[in-house]
mmCIF file of C-alpha atoms in Angstrom:
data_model
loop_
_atom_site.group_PDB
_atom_site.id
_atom_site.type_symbol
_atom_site.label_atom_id
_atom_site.label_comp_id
_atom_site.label_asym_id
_atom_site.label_seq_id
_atom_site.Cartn_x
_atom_site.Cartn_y
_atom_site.Cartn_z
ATOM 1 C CA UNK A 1339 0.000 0.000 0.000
ATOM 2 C CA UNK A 1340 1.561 3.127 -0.578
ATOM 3 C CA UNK A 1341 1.663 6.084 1.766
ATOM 4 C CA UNK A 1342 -0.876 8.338 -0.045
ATOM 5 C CA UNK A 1343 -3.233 4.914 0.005
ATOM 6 C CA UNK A 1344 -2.745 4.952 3.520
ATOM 7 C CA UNK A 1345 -3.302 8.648 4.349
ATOM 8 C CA UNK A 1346 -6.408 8.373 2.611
ATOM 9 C CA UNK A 1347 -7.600 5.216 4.966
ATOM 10 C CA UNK A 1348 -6.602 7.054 8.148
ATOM 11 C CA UNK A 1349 -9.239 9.800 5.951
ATOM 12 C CA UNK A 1350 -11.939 7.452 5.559
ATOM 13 C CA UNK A 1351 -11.942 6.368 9.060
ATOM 14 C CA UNK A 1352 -12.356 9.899 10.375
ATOM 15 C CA UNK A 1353 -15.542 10.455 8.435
ATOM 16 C CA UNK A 1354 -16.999 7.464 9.771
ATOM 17 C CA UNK A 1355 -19.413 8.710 12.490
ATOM 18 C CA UNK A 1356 -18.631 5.331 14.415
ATOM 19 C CA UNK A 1357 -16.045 3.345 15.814
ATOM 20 C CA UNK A 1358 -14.716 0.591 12.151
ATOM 21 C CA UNK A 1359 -13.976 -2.346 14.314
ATOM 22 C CA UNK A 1360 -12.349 -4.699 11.340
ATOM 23 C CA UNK A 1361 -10.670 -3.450 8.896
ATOM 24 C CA UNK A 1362 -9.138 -5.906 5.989
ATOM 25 C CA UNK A 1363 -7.535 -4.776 3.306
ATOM 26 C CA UNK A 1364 -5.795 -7.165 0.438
ATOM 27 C CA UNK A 1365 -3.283 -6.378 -2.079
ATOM 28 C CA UNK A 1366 -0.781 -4.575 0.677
ATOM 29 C CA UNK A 1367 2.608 -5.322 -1.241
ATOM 30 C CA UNK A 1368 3.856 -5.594 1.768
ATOM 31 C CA UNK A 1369 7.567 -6.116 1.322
ATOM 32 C CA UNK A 1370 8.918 -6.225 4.982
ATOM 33 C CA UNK A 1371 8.548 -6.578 8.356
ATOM 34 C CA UNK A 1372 9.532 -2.928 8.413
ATOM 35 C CA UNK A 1373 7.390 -2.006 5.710
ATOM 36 C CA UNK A 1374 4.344 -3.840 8.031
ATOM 37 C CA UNK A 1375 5.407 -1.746 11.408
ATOM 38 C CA UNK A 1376 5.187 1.790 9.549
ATOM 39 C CA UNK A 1377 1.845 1.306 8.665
ATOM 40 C CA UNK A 1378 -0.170 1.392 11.888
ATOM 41 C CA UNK A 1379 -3.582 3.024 12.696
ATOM 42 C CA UNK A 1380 -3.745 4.359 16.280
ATOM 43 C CA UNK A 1381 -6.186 2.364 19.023
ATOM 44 C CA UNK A 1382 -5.924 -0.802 16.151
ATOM 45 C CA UNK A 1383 -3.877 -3.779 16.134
ATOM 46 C CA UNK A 1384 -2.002 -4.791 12.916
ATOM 47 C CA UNK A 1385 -2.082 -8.392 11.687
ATOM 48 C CA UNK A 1386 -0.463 -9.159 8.100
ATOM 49 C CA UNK A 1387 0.802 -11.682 6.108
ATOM 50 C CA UNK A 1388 3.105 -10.846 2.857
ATOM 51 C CA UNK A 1389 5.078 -12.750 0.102
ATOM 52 C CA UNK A 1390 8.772 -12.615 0.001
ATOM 53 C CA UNK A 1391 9.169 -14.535 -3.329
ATOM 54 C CA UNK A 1392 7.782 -11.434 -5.864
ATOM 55 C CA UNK A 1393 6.471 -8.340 -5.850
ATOM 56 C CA UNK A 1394 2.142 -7.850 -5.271
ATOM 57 C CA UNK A 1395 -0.032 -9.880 -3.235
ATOM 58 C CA UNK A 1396 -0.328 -9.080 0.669
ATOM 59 C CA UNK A 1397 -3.029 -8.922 2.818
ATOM 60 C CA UNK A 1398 -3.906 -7.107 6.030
ATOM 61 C CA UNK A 1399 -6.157 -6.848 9.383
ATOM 62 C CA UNK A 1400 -6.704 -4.305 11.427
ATOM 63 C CA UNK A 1401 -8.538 -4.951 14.441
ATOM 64 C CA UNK A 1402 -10.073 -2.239 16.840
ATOM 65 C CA UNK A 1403 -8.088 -2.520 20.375
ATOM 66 C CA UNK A 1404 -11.655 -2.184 22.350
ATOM 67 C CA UNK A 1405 -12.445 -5.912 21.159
ATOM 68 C CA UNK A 1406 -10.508 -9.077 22.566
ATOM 69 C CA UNK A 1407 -8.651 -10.756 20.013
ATOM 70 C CA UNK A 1408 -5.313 -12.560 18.758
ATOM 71 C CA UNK A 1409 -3.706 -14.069 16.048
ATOM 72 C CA UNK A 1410 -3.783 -18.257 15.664
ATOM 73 C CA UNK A 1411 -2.249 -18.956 12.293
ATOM 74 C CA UNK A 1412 -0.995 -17.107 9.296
ATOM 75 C CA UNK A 1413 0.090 -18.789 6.021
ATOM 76 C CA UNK A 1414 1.301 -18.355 2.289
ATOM 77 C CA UNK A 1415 1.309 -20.931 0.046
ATOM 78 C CA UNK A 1416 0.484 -20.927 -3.544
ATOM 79 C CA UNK A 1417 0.555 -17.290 -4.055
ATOM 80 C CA UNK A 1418 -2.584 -16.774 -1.237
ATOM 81 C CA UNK A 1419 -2.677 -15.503 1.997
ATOM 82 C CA UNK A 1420 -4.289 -16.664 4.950
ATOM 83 C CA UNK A 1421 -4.664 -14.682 8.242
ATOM 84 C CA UNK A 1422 -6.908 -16.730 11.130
ATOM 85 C CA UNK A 1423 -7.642 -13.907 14.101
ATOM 86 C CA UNK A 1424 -9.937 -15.243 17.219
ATOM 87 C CA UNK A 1425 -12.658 -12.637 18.105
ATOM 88 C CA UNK A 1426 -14.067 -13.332 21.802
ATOM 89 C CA UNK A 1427 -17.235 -12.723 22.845
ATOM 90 C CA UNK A 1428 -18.951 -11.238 19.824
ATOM 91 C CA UNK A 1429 -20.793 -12.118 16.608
ATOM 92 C CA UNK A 1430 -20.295 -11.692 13.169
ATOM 93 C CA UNK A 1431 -22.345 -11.804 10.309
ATOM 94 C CA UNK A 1432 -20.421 -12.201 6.766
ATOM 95 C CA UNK A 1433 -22.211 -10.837 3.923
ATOM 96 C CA UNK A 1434 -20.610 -11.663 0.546
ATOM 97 C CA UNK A 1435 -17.946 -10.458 -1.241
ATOM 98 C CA UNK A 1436 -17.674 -6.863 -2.339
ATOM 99 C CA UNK A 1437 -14.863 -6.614 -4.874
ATOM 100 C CA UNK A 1438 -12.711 -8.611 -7.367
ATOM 101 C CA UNK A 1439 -10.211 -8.828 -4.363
ATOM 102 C CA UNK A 1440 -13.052 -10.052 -2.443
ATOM 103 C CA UNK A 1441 -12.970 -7.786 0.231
ATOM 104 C CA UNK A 1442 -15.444 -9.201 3.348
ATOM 105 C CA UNK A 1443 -17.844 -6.727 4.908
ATOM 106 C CA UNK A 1444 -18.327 -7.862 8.599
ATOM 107 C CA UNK A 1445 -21.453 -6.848 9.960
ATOM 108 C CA UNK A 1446 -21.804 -6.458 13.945
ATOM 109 C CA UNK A 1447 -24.949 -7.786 15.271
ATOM 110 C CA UNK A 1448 -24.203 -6.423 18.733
ATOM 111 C CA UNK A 1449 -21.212 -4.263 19.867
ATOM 112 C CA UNK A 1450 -20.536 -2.610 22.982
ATOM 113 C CA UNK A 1451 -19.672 1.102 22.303
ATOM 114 C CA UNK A 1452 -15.885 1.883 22.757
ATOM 115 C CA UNK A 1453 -15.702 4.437 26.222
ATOM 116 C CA UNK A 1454 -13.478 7.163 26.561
ATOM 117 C CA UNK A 1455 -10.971 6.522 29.226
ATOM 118 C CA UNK A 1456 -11.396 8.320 32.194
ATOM 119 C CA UNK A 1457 -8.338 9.708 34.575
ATOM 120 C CA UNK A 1458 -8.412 11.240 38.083
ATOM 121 C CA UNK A 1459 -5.796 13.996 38.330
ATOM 122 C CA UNK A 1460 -5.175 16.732 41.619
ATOM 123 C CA UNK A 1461 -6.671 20.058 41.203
ATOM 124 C CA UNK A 1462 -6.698 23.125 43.191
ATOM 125 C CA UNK A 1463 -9.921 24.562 44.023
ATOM 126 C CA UNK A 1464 -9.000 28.352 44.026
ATOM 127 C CA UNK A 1465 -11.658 29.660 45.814
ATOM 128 C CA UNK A 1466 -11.427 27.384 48.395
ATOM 129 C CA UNK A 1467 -7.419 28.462 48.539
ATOM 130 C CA UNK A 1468 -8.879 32.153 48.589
ATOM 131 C CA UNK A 1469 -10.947 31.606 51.627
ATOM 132 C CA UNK A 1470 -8.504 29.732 53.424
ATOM 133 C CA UNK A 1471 -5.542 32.060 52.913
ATOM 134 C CA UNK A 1472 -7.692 34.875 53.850
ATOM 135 C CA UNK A 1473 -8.694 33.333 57.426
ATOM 136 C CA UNK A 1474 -5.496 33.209 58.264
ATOM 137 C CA UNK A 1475 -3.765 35.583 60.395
ATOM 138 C CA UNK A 1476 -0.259 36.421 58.526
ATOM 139 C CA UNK A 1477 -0.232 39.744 60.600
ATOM 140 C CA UNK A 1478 2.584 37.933 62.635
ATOM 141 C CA UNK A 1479 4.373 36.083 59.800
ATOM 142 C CA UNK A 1480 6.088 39.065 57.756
ATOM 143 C CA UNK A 1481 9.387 38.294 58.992
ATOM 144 C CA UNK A 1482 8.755 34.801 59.589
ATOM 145 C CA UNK A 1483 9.027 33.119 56.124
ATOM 146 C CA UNK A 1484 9.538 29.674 56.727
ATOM 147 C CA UNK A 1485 5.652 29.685 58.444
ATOM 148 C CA UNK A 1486 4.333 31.750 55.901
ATOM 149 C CA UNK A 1487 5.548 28.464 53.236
ATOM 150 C CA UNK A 1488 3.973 26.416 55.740
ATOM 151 C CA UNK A 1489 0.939 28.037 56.124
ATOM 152 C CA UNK A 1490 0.464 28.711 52.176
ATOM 153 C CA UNK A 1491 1.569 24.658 51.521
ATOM 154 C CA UNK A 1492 -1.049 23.714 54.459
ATOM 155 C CA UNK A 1493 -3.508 26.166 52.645
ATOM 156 C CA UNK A 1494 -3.335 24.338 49.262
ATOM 157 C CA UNK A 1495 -2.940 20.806 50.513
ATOM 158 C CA UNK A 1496 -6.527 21.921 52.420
ATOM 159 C CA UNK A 1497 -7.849 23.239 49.235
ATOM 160 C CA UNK A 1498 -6.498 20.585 46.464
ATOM 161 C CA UNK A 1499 -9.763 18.453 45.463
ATOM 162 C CA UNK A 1500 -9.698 15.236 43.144
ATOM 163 C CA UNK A 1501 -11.236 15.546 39.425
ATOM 164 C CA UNK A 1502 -12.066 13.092 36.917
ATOM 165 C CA UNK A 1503 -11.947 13.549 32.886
ATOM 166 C CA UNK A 1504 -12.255 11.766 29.783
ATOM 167 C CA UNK A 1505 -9.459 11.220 27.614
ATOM 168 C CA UNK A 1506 -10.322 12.114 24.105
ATOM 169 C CA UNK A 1507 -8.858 10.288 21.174
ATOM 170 C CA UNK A 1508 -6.202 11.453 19.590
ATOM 171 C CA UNK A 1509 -7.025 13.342 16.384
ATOM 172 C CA UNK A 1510 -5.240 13.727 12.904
ATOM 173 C CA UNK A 1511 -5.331 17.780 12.686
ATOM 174 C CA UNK A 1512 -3.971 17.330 8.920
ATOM 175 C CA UNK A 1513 -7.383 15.407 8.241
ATOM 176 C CA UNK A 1514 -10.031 18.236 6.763
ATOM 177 C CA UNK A 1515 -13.487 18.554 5.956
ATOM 178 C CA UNK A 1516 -12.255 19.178 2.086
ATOM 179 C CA UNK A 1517 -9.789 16.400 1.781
ATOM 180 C CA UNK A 1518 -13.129 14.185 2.723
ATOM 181 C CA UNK A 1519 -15.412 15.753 0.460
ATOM 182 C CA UNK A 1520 -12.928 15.063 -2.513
ATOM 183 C CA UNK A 1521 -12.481 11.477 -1.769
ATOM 184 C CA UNK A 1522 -16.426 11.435 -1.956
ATOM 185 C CA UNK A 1523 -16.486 12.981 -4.908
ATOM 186 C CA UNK A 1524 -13.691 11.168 -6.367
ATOM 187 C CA UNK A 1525 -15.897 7.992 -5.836
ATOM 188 C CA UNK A 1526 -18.652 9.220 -7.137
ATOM 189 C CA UNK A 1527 -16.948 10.083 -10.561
ATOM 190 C CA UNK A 1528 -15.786 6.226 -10.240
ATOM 191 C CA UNK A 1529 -18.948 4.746 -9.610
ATOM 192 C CA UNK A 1530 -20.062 6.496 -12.808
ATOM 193 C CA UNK A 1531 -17.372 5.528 -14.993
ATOM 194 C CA UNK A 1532 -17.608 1.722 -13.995
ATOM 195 C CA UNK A 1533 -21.268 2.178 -15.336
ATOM 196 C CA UNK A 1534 -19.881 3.893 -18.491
ATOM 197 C CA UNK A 1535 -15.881 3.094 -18.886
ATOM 198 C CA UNK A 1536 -15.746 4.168 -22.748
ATOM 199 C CA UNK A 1537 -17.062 7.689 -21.651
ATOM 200 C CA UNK A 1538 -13.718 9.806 -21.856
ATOM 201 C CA UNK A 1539 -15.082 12.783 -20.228
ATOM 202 C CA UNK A 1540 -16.291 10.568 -16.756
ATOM 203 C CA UNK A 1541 -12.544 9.164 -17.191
ATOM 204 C CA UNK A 1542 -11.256 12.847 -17.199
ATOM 205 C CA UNK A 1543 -13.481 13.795 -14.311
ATOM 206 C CA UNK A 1544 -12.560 10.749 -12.364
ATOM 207 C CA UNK A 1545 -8.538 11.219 -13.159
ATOM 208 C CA UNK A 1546 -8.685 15.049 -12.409
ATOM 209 C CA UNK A 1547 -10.504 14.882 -9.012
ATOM 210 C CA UNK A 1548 -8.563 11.659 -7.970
ATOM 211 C CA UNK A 1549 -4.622 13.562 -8.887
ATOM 212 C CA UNK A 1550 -6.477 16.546 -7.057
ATOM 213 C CA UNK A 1551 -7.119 14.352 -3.788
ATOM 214 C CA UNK A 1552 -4.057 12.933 -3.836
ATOM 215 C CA UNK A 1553 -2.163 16.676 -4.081
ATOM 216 C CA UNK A 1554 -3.806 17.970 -1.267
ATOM 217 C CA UNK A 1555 -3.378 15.125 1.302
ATOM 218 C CA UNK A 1556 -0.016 15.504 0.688
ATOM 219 C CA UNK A 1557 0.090 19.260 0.661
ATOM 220 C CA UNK A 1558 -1.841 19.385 3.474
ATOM 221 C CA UNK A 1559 0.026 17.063 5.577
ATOM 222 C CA UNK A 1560 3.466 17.980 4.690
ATOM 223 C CA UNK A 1561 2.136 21.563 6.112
ATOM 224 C CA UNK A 1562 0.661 20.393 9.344
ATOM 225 C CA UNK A 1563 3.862 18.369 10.188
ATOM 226 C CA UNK A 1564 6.143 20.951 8.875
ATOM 227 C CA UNK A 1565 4.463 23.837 11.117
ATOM 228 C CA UNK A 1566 4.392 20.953 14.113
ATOM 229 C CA UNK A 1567 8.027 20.544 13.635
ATOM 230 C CA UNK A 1568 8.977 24.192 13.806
ATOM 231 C CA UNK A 1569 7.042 24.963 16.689
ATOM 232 C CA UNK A 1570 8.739 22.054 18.719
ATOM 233 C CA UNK A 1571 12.075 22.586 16.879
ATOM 234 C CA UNK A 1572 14.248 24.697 19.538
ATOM 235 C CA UNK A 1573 13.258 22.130 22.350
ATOM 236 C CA UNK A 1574 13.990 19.131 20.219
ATOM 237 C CA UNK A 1575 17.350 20.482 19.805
ATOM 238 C CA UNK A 1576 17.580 21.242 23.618
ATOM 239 C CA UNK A 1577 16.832 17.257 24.531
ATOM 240 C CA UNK A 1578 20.160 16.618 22.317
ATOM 241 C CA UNK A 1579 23.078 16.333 24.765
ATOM 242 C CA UNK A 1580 25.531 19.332 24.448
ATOM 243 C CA UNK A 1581 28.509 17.276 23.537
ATOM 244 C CA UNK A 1582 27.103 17.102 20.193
ATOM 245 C CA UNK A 1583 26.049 20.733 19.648
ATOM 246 C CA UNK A 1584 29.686 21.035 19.706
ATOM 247 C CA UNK A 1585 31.089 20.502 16.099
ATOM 248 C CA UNK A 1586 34.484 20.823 17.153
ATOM 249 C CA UNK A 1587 34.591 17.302 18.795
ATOM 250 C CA UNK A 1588 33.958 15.622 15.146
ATOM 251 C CA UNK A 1589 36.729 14.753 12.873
ATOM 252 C CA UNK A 1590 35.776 14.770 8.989
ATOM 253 C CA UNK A 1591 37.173 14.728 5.832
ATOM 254 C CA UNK A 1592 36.172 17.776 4.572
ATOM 255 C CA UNK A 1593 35.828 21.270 6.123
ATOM 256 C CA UNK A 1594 33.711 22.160 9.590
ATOM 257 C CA UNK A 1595 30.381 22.363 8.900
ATOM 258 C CA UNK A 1596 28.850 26.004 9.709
ATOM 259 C CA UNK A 1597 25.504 25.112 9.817
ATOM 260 C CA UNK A 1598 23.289 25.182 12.925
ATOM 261 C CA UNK A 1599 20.626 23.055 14.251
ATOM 262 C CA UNK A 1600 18.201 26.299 13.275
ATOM 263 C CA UNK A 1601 19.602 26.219 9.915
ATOM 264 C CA UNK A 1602 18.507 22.678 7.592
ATOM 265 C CA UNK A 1603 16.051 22.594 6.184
ATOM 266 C CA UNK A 1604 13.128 19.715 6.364
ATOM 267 C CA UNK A 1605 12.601 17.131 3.829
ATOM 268 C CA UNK A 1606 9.632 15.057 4.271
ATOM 269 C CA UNK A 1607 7.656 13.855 7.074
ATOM 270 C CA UNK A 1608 9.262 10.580 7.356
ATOM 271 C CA UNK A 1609 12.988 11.966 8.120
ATOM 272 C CA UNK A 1610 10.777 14.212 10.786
ATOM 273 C CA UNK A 1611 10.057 10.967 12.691
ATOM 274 C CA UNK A 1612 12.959 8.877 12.107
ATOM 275 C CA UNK A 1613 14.730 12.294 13.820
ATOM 276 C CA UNK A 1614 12.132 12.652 16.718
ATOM 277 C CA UNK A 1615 12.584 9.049 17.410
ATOM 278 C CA UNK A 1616 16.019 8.712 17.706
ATOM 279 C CA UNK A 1617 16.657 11.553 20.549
ATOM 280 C CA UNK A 1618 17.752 10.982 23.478
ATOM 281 C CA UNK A 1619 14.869 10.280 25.615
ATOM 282 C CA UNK A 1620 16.802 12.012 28.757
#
């Protein structure tokens, strides 16, 4: 599947008013284990199975962390893949298949609605602190600063109360109301050119609005991670340990590098990970 593929799934998903429990997907081309780990869909599990022995071919599950599941067998043989997952506890209803790749839709008789997590965290009530600090009687402290810390510390331990929130999911900000509409529309220009496929001006239509979907996903997420980057830049550099912000202590071939930290440029989105993912986490 290639990354523009994928950025449109992660699309998809977020204009789905529900929670997609089972997602399977066919014709991956997979190549790796490494290719398999980069693509991964937040609050899902990943199962796959690929082909090592020529290029296509590939097939994928991802499963929705709310439900109980694991994986029991995976095969290739022939030029198929098989991928057996055990679902506990729920019950599925497979309707027939859907496309030449025979995607499966998997219907949900009953499901139990994924709940936001909930946290308890220490908060200070600050007009309870504001009552408290102004019954007490500091008259006599104004020299005394070691019972004025006391009294302030007593005041807010007194007035710190225990809250509860829910934990939204996390969101894709590069994901847009406009990027959505245009995959809709691009499927409805496909839908009517499988009905006519010797009309050249439904083909147009469909090839225009589908190079015009794929420019602005990746236009608008190189953007978003771009500004995300710069933002976070100067304390990204920071978490590097000083010894190599020195470029004195590095022997090269060529001439000292001048350039700073500040000072290169970005590339693409991937090198912004690979970077953020290889600091030092202390």
């Amino acid at each position: 599947m290639t990354p523009g593929k994928f950025d449109e799934l992660q699309c998809i998903l977020k204009a789905i008013p529900t929670t997609t429990h089972l997602i399977l997907l066919t014709e991956t081309w997979i190549q790796s284990e490494s290719d398999a780990k980069l693509q991964q869909l937040t609050g899902y599990t990943h199962y796959y199975n690929f082909r090592d022995d020529s290029r296509g071919g590939g097939v994928s599950i991802f499963i929705h962390n709310s439900l109980d599941h694991k994986l029991t067998e995976e095969k290739y043989t022939d030029g198929n893949h098989f991928l057996w997952i055990l679902l506990k506890k729920i019950s599925l209803n497979i309707e027939s298949a859907m496309s030449d790749h025979k995607h499966i839709y998997l219907e949900l008789i009953k499901r139990i609605p994924t709940n936001k997590e909930k946290i308890k965290y220490d908060a200070v009530d600050y007009d309870k602190l504001y009552k408290c600090i102004k019954e007490l009687d500091l008259k006599s402290e104004h020299h005394n600063y070691s019972n004025l810390e006391q009294n302030i510390k007593m005041c807010i331990k007194e007035s710190t109360i225990t809250k509860t929130k829910r934990v939204n999911l996390p969101k894709d900000d590069w994901i847009n109301k406009d990027i959505i509409a245009g995959i809709n529309t691009r499927n409805t220009y496909w839908r009517k050119l499988k009905k006519d496929p010797k009309n050249k001006n439904k083909l147009n239509d469909f090839i225009r609005e589908r190079n015009r979907v794929t420019i602005n996903i990746n236009k608008t997420k190189k953007t978003y991670y771009y500004g995300a980057f710069e933002k976070c830049g100067t304390q990204l550099c920071n978490n590097i340990p000083a010894q190599y912000h020195l470029l004195s202590n590095f022997t090269t071939c060529e001439n000292t590098p001048t350039a700073e930290l500040t000072q290169l440029e970005l590339t693409t989105s991937t090198e912004v990970v690979k970077i953020i993912s290889n600091l030092d986490s202390n």
